[in-house]
mmCIF file of C-alpha atoms in Angstrom:
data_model
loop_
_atom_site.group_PDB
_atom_site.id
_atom_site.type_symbol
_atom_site.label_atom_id
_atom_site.label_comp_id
_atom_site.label_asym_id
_atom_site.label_seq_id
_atom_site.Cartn_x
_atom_site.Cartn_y
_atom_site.Cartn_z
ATOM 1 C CA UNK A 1 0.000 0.000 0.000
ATOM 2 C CA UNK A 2 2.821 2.379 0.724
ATOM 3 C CA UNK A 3 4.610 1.698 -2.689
ATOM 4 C CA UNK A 4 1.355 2.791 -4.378
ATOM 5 C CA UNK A 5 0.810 5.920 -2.488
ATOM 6 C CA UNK A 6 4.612 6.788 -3.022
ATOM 7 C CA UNK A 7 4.253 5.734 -6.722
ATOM 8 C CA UNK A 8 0.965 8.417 -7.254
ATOM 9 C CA UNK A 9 2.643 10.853 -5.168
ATOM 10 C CA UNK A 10 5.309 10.930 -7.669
ATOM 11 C CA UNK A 11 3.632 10.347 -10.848
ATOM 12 C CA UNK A 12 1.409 13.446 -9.435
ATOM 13 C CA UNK A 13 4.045 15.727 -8.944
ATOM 14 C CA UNK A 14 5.837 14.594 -12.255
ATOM 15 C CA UNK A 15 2.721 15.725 -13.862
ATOM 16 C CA UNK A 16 2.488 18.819 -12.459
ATOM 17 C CA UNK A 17 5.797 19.911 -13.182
ATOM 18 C CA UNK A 18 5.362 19.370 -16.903
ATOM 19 C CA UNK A 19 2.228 21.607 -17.388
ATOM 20 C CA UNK A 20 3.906 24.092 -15.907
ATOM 21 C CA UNK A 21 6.679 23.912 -17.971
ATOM 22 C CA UNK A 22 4.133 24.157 -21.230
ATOM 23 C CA UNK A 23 2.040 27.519 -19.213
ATOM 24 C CA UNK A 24 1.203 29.844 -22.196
ATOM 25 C CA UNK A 25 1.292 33.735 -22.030
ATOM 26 C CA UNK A 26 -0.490 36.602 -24.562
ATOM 27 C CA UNK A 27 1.295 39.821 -24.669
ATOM 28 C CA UNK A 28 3.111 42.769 -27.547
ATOM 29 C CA UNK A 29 5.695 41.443 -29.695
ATOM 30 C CA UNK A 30 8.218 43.680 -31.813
ATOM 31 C CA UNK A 31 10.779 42.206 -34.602
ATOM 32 C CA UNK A 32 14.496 43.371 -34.008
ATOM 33 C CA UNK A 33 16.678 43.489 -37.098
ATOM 34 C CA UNK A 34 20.208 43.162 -35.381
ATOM 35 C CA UNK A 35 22.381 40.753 -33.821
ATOM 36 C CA UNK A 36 21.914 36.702 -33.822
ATOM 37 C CA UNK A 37 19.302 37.315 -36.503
ATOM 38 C CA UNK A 38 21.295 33.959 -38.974
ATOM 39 C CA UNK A 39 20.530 32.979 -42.049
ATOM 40 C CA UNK A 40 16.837 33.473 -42.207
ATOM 41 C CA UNK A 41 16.315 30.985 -39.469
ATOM 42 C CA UNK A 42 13.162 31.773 -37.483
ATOM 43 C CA UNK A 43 14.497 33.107 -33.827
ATOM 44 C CA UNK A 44 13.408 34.807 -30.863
ATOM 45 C CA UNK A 45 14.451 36.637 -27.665
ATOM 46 C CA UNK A 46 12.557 35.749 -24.441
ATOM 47 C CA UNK A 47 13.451 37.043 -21.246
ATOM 48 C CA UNK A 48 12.926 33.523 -19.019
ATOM 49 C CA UNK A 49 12.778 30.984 -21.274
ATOM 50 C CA UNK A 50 16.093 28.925 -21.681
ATOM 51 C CA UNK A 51 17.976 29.180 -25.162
ATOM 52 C CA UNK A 52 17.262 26.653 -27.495
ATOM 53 C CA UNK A 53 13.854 26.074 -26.405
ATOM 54 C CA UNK A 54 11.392 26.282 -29.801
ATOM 55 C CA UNK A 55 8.064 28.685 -28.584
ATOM 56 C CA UNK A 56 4.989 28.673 -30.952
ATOM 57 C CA UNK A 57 3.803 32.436 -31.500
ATOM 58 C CA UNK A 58 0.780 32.882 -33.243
ATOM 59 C CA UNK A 59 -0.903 35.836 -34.531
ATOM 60 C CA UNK A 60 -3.770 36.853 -36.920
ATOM 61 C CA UNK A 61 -4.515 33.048 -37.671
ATOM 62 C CA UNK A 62 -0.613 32.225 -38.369
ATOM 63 C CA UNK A 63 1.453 29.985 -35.915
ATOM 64 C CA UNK A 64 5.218 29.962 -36.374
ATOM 65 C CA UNK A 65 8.288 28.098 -34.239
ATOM 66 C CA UNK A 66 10.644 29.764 -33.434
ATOM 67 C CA UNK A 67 13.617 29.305 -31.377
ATOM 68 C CA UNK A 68 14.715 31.349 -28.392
ATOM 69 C CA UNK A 69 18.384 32.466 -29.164
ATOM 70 C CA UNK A 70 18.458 36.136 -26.928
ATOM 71 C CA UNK A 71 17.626 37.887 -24.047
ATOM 72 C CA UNK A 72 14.519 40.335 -24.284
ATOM 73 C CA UNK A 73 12.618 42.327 -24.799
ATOM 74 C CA UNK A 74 13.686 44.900 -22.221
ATOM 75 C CA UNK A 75 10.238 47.241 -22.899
ATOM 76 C CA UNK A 76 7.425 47.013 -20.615
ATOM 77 C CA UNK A 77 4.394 44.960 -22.014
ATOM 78 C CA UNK A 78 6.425 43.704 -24.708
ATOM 79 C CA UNK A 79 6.757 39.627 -24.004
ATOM 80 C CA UNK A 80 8.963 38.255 -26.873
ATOM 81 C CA UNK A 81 11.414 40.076 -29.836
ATOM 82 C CA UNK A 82 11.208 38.127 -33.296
ATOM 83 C CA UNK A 83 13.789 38.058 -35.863
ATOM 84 C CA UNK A 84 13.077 40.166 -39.034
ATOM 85 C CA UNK A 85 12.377 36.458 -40.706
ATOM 86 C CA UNK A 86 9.873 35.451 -37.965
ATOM 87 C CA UNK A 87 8.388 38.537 -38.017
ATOM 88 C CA UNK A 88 8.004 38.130 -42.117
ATOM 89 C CA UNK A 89 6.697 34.351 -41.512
ATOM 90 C CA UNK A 90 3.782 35.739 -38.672
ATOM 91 C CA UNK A 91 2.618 38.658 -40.983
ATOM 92 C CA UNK A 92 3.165 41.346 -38.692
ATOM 93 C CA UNK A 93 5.855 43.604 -40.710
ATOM 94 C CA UNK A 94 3.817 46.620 -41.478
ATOM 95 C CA UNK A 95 2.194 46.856 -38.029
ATOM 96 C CA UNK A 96 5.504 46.309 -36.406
ATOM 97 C CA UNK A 97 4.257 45.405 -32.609
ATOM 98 C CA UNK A 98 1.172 43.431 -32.487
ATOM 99 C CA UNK A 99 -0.530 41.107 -29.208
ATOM 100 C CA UNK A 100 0.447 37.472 -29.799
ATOM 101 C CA UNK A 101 0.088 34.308 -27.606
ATOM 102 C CA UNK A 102 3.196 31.806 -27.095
ATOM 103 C CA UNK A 103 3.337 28.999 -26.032
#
């Protein structure tokens, strides 16, 4: 009986720490045309979440991946930075900051 209540108590708290990891957040994103921008590879700056780690940002009906390869954005309200090809790929050029969800 113990093993099973140890065995749920962990499988519990196993689950809980992986929907936290996948929380969601709605916010302002900007494009930024300087720095690790590469080879018209789809990247990101996100202030928390660890580098290398691919965010879905969708907008307007579009969804893109992009990877998180910066620090940023350092402007209140503003939750992520795209890369000039992200920002190309999510249809938001002309309006230049626009509310998006990522998850």
């Amino acid at each position: 009986m113990r093993a099973q209540t140890t065995f749920l108590l962990c499988l519990t708290t196993s689950s809980l720490a992986f929907i936290s990891v996948a929380k969601g957040e709605s916010g302002l994103a900007s494009y930024y045309g300087y720095g690790k921008a590469g080879k018209g590879e789809l990247t990101c700056a996100h202030r928390t979440r660890p580098f290398g780690s691919v965010l879905k940002v969708s907008y307007s009906g579009r969804t893109i991946q992009c990877r998180v390869n910066d620090r940023g954005p350092f402007i209140r309200g503003r939750i992520v930075d795209l890369s000039v090809p992200a920002a190309r790929a999510l249809g938001m050029m002309s309006a230049g900051v626009v509310r998006v969800s990522v998850e």
